[in-house]
Short mmCIF file of C-alpha atoms in Angstrom, two decimals:
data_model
loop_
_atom_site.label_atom_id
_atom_site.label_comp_id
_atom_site.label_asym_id
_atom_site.label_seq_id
_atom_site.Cartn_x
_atom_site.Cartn_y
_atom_site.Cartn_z
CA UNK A 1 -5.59 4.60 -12.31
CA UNK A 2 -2.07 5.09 -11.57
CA UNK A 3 -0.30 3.09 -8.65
CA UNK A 4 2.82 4.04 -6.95
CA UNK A 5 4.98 1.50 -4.86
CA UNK A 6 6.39 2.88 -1.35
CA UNK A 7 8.04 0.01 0.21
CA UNK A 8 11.66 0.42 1.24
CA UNK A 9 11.27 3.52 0.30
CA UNK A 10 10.99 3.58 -3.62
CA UNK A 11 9.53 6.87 -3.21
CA UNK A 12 10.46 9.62 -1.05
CA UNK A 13 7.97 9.42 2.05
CA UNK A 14 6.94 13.06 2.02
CA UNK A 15 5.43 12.79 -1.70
CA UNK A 16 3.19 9.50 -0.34
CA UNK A 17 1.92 11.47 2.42
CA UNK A 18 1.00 14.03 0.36
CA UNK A 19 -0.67 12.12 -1.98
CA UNK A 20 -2.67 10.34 0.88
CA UNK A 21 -3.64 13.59 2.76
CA UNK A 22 -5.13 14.42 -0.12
CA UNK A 23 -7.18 11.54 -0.71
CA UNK A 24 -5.51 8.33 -2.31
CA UNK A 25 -5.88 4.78 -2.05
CA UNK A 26 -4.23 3.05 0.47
CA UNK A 27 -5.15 -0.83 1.25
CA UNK A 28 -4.00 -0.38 4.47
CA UNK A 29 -5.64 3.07 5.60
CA UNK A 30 -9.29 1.47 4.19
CA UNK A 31 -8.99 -1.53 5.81
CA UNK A 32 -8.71 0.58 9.02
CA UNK A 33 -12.23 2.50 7.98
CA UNK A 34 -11.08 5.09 5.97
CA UNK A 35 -13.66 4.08 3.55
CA UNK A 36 -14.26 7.63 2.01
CA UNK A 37 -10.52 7.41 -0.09
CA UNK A 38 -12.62 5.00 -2.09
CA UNK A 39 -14.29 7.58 -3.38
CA UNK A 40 -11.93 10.34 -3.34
CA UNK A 41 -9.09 8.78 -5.23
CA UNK A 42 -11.25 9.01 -8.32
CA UNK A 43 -10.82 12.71 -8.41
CA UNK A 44 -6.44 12.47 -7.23
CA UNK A 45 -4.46 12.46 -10.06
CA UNK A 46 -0.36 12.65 -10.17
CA UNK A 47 -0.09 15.08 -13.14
CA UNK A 48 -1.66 17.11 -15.74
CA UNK A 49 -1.38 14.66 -18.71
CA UNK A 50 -2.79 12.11 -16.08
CA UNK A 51 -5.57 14.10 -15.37
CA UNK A 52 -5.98 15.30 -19.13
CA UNK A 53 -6.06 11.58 -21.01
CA UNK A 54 -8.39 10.85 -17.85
CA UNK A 55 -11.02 13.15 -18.88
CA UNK A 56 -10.79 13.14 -22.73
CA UNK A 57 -11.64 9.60 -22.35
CA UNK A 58 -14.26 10.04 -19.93
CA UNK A 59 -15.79 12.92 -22.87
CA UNK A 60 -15.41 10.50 -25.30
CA UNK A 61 -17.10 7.65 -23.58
CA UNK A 62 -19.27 9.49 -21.24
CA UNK A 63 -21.33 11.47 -23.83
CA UNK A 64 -22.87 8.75 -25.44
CA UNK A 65 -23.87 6.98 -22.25
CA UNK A 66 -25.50 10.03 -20.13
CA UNK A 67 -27.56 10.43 -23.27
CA UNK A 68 -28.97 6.71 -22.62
CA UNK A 69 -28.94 6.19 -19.21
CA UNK A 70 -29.85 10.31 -17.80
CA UNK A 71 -27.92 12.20 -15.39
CA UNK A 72 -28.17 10.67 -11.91
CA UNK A 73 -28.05 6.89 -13.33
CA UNK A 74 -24.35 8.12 -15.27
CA UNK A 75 -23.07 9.53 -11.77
CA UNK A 76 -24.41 6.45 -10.15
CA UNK A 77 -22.58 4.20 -12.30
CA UNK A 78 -19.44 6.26 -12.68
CA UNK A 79 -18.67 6.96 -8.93
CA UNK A 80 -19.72 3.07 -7.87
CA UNK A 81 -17.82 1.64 -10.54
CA UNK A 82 -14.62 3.79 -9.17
CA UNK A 83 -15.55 2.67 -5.54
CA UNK A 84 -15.52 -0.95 -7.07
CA UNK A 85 -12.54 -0.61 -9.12
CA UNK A 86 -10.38 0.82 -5.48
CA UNK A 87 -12.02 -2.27 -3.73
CA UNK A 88 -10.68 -4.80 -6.19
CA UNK A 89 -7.13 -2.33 -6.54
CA UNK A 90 -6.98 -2.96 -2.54
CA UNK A 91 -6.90 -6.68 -3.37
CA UNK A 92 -3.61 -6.70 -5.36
CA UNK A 93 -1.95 -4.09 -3.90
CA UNK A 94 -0.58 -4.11 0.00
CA UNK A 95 1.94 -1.14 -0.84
CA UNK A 96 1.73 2.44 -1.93
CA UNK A 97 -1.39 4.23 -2.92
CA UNK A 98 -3.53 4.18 -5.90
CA UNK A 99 -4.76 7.26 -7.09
CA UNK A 100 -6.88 8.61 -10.58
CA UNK A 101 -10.20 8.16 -12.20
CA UNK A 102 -9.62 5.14 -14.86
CA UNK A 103 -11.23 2.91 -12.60
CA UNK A 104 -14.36 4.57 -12.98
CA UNK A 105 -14.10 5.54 -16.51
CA UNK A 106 -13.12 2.01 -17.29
CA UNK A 107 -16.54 1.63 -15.61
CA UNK A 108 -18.39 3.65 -17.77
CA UNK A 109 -16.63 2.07 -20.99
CA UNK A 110 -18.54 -1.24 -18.87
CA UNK A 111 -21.24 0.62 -18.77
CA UNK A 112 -21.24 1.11 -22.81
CA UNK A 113 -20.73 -2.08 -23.41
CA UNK A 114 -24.01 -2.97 -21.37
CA UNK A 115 -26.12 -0.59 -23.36
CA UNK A 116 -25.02 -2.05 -26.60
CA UNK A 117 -26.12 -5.81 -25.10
CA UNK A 118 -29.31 -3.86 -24.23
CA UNK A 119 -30.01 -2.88 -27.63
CA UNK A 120 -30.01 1.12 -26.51
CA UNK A 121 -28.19 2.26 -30.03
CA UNK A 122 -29.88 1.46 -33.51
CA UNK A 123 -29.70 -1.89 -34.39
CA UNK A 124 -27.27 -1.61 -37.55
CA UNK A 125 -24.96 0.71 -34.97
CA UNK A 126 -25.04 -2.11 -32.20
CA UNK A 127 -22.62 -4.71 -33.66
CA UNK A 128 -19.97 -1.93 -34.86
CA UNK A 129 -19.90 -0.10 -31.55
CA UNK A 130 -19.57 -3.16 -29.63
CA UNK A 131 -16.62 -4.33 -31.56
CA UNK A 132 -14.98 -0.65 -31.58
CA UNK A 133 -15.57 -0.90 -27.53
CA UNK A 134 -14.19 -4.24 -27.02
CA UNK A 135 -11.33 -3.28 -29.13
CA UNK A 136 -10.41 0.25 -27.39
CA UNK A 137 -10.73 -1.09 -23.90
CA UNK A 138 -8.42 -4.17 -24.49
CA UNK A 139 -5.86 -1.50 -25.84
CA UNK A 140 -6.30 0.36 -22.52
CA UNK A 141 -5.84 -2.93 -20.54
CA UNK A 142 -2.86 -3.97 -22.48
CA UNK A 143 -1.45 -0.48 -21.82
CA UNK A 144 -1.86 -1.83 -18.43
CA UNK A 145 0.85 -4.35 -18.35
CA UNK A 146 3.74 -1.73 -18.29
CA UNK A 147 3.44 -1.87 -14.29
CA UNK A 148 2.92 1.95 -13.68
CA UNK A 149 -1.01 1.48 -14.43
CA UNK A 150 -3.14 -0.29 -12.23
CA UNK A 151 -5.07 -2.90 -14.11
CA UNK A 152 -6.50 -4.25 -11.47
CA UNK A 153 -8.82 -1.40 -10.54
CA UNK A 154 -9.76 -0.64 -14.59
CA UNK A 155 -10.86 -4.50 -14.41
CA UNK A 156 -12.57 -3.98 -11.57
CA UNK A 157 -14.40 -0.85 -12.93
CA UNK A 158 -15.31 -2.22 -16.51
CA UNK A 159 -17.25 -4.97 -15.06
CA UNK A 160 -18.66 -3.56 -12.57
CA UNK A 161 -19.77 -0.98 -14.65
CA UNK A 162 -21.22 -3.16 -17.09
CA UNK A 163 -23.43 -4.90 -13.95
CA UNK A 164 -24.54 -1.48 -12.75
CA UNK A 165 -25.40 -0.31 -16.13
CA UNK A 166 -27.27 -2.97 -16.95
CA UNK A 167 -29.33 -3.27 -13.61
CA UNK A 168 -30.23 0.88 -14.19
CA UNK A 169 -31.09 0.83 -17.70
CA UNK A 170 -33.10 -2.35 -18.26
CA UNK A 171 -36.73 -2.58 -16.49
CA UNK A 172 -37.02 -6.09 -17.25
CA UNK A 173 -34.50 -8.37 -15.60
CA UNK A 174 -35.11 -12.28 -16.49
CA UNK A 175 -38.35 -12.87 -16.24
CA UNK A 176 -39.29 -9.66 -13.44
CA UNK A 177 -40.39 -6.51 -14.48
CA UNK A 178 -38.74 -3.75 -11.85
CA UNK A 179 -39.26 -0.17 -11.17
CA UNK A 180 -37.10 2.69 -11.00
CA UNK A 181 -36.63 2.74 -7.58
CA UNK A 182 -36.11 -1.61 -6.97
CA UNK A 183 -33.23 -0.48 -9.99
CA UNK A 184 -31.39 1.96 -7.23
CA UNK A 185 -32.38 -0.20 -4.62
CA UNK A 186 -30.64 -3.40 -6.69
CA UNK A 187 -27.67 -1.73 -7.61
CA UNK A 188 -26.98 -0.76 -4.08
CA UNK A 189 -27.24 -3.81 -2.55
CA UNK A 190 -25.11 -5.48 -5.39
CA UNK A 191 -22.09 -2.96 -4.83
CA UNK A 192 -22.66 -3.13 -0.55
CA UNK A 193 -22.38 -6.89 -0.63
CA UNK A 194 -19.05 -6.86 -2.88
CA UNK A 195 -17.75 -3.98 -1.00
CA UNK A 196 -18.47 -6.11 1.89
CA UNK A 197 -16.85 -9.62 1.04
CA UNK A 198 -13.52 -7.91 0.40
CA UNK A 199 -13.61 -5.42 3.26
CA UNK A 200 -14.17 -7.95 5.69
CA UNK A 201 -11.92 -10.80 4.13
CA UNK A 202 -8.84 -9.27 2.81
CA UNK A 203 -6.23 -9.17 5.21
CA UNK A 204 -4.82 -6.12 7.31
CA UNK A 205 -1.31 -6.38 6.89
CA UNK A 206 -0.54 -2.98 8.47
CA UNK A 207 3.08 -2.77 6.09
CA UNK A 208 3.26 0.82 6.30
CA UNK A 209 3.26 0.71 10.04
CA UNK A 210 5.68 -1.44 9.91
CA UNK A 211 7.91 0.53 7.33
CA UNK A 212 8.31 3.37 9.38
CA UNK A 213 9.03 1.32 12.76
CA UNK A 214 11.96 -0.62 10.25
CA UNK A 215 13.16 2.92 9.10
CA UNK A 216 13.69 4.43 12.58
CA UNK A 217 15.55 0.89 13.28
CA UNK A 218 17.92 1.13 10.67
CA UNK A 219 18.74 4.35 11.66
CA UNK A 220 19.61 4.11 15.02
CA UNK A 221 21.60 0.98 14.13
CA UNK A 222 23.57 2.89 11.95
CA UNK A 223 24.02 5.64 15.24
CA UNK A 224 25.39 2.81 16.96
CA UNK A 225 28.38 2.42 14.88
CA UNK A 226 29.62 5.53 16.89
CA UNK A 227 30.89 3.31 20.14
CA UNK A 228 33.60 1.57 17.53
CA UNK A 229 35.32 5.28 17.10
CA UNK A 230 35.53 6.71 20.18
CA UNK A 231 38.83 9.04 20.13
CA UNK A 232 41.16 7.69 22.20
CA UNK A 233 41.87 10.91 23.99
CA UNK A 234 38.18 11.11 25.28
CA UNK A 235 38.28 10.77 28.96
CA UNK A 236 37.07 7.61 30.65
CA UNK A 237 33.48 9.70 31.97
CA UNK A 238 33.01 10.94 28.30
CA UNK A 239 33.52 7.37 26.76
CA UNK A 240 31.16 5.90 29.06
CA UNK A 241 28.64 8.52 28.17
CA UNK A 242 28.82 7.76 24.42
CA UNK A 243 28.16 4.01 24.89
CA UNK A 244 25.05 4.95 27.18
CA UNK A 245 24.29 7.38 24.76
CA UNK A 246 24.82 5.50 20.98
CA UNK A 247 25.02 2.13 22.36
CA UNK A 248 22.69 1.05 25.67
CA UNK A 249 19.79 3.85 25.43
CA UNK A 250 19.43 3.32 21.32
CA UNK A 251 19.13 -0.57 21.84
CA UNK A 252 16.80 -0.03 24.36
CA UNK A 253 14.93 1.97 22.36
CA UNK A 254 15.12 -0.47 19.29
CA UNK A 255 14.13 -3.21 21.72
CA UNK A 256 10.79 -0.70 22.16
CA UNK A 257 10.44 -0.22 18.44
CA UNK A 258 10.36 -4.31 18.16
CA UNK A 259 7.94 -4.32 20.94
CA UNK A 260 5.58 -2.15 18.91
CA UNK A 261 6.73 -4.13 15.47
CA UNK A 262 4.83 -7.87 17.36
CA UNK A 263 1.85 -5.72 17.49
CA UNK A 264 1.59 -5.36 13.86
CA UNK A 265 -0.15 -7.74 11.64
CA UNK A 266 2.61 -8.84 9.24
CA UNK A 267 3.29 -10.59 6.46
CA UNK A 268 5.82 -13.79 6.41
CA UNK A 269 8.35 -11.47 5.26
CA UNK A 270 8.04 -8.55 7.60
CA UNK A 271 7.30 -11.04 10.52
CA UNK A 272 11.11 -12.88 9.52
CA UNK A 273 12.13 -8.80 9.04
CA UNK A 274 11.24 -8.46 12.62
CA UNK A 275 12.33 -11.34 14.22
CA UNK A 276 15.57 -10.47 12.90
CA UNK A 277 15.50 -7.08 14.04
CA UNK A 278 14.40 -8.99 17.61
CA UNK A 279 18.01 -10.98 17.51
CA UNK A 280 20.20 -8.48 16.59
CA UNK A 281 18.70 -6.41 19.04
CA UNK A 282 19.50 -8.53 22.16
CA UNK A 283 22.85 -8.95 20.91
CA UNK A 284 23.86 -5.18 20.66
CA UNK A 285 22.40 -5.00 24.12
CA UNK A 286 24.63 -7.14 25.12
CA UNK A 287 27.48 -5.48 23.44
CA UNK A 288 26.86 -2.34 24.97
CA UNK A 289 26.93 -3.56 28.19
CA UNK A 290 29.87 -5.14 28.40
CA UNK A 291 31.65 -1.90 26.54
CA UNK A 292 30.59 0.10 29.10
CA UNK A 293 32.00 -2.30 31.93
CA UNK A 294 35.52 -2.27 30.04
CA UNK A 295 35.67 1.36 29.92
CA UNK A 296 34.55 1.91 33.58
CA UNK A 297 37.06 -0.73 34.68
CA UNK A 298 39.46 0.29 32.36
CA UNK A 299 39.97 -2.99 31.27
CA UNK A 300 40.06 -5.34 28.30
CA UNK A 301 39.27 -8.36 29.57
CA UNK A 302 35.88 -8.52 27.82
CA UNK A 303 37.11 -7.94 24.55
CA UNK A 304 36.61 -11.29 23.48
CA UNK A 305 33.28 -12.09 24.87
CA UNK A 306 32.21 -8.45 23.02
CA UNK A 307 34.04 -9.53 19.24
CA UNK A 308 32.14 -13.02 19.71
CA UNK A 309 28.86 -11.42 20.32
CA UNK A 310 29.71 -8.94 17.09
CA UNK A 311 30.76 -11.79 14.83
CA UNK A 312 27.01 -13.78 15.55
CA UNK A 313 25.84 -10.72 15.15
CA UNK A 314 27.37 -10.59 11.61
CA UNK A 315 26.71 -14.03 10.76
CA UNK A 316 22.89 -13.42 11.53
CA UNK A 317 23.40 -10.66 9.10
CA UNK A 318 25.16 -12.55 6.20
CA UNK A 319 22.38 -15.27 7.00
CA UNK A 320 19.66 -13.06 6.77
CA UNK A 321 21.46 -11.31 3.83
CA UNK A 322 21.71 -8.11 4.91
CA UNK A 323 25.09 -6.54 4.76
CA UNK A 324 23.98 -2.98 6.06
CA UNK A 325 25.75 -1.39 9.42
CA UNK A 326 27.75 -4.28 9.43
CA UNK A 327 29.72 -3.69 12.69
#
């Protein structure tokens, strides 16, 4: 499975959305009950050499375990391993969306490695394949590491594959003989109660929210630079327009956008990110104000009460080390 990052806009916003109306992972969107991109970013892939390693080594794997474990039990294991492997991929990953099938085909390499423990192959076969397994999937996880591969998701599918397999193909578990159907019925309640622990006790942080609020910030802070260039030949009706316009009306909107930021649930970073945003927003309300009282009186008599309020604001900047639309 393939991960891409889109915090602070690594990636262009368009291709994310994209991605996600088609069907990728997204911690966020599942942890508001889109539950069904669990299952659909197994079949989203960002390219044709994606797609085409993807399903050579789902051919080369999957052959050999259909033939064991039938039909239904391989599309059992294959599409709950994937749903397992986007669970655990939610866990590591607050940004960006996952998207591919390696979690699942990870799980069906799991699912391999159970039938070898199970004794499915001939004996003289079993120690071979196991070490040829082993060996190929810890090349696939270390091919992992490079950061563009999500590791956490082909983890999550290898071993839950393996615990899937080996509930569906073995009647005998310990000491309890079990039919076909208490093997479904197992496996089900297995995968429900993991999907469960980490749907209900990984956090919401709703980043993405919060991404595009801090976008449409930033860019009506940068709008506001306008009220330091007003032409000088302007007359004193048109002047005061443009600071109502780029300086009291934006802010005001900001101060909305901040408003809708507190009812996010943040991270430390994004809440500091916001609180921020909160201060300097106050400020250039207060800025705005008093520009628009010396242009209607004609007057510069709050000049220095205005470059005092633009220095702090500065200073909060430098503080918070962020040098952009420094005014």
């Amino acid at each position: 499975m393939l991960k891409l990052r889109a915090q602070n806009s690594l990636i262009p916003e368009v291709i994310t959305n994209a991605y996600l109306n088609i069907g990728a992972n997204n911690r966020e969107l599942v942890l508001e009950g889109q539950y069904w991109r669990l299952i659909t970013h197994q079949f989203v892939h960002l390219g044709l050499s994606h797609l085409f390693f993807n399903m050579y080594a789902l051919v080369y794997i999957g052959l050999m375990v259909e033939h064991k474990l039938g039909s239904a039990k391989f599309l059992i294991t294959y599409l709950l391993s994937g749903i397992c492997g986007g669970l655990v991929s939610l866990i590591f990953h607050k940004y960006g969306f996952m998207a591919g099938a390696s979690g699942a085909i990870m799980g069906v390499f799991g699912a391999f490695m159970a039938l070898i423990l199970s004794k499915a192959f001939e004996k003289n076969a079993n120690k071979s394949l196991l070490i040829s397994t082993i060996l190929v999937t810890a090349i696939m996880l270390l091919n992992g590491i490079n950061g563009k591969v999500d590791n956490s998701a082909h983890i999550g599918g290898l071993i839950s594959g393996f615990v899937i397999c080996y509930i569906l193909f073995n009647e005998k578990l310990w000491r309890w003989k079990i039919t076909t159907n208490w093997q479904y019925g197992l496996t089900c309640i297995v995968v429900l109660i993991f999907s469960a622990i980490i749907l209900i006790f990984a956090p919401n942080y709703q980043n993405r929210k919060f991404y595009k609020l801090q976008f449409q910030f930033e860019q009506n802070s940068f709008d506001f630079n306008k009220v330091y260039s007003i032409p000088y030949d302007l007359s004193k009706a048109e002047k005061v327009k443009t600071i109502e316009q780029y300086g009291i009306r934006l802010w005001q909107k900001n101060k909305q956008i901040v408003a809708e930021m507190h009812k996010l649930n943040l991270e430390e970073k994004e809440s500091y990110r916001r609180d921020f945003d909160g201060k300097i927003t106050n400020l250039a309300i207060k800025i705005s104000s008093l520009l628009r009282k010396e242009y209607l009186e004609e007057s510069s008599k709050y000049r220095y009460e205005i470059e005092q309020l633009t220095n702090e604001v500065n200073n909060i900047r430098s503080e918070a080390g962020s040098s952009e639309y420094k005014w």
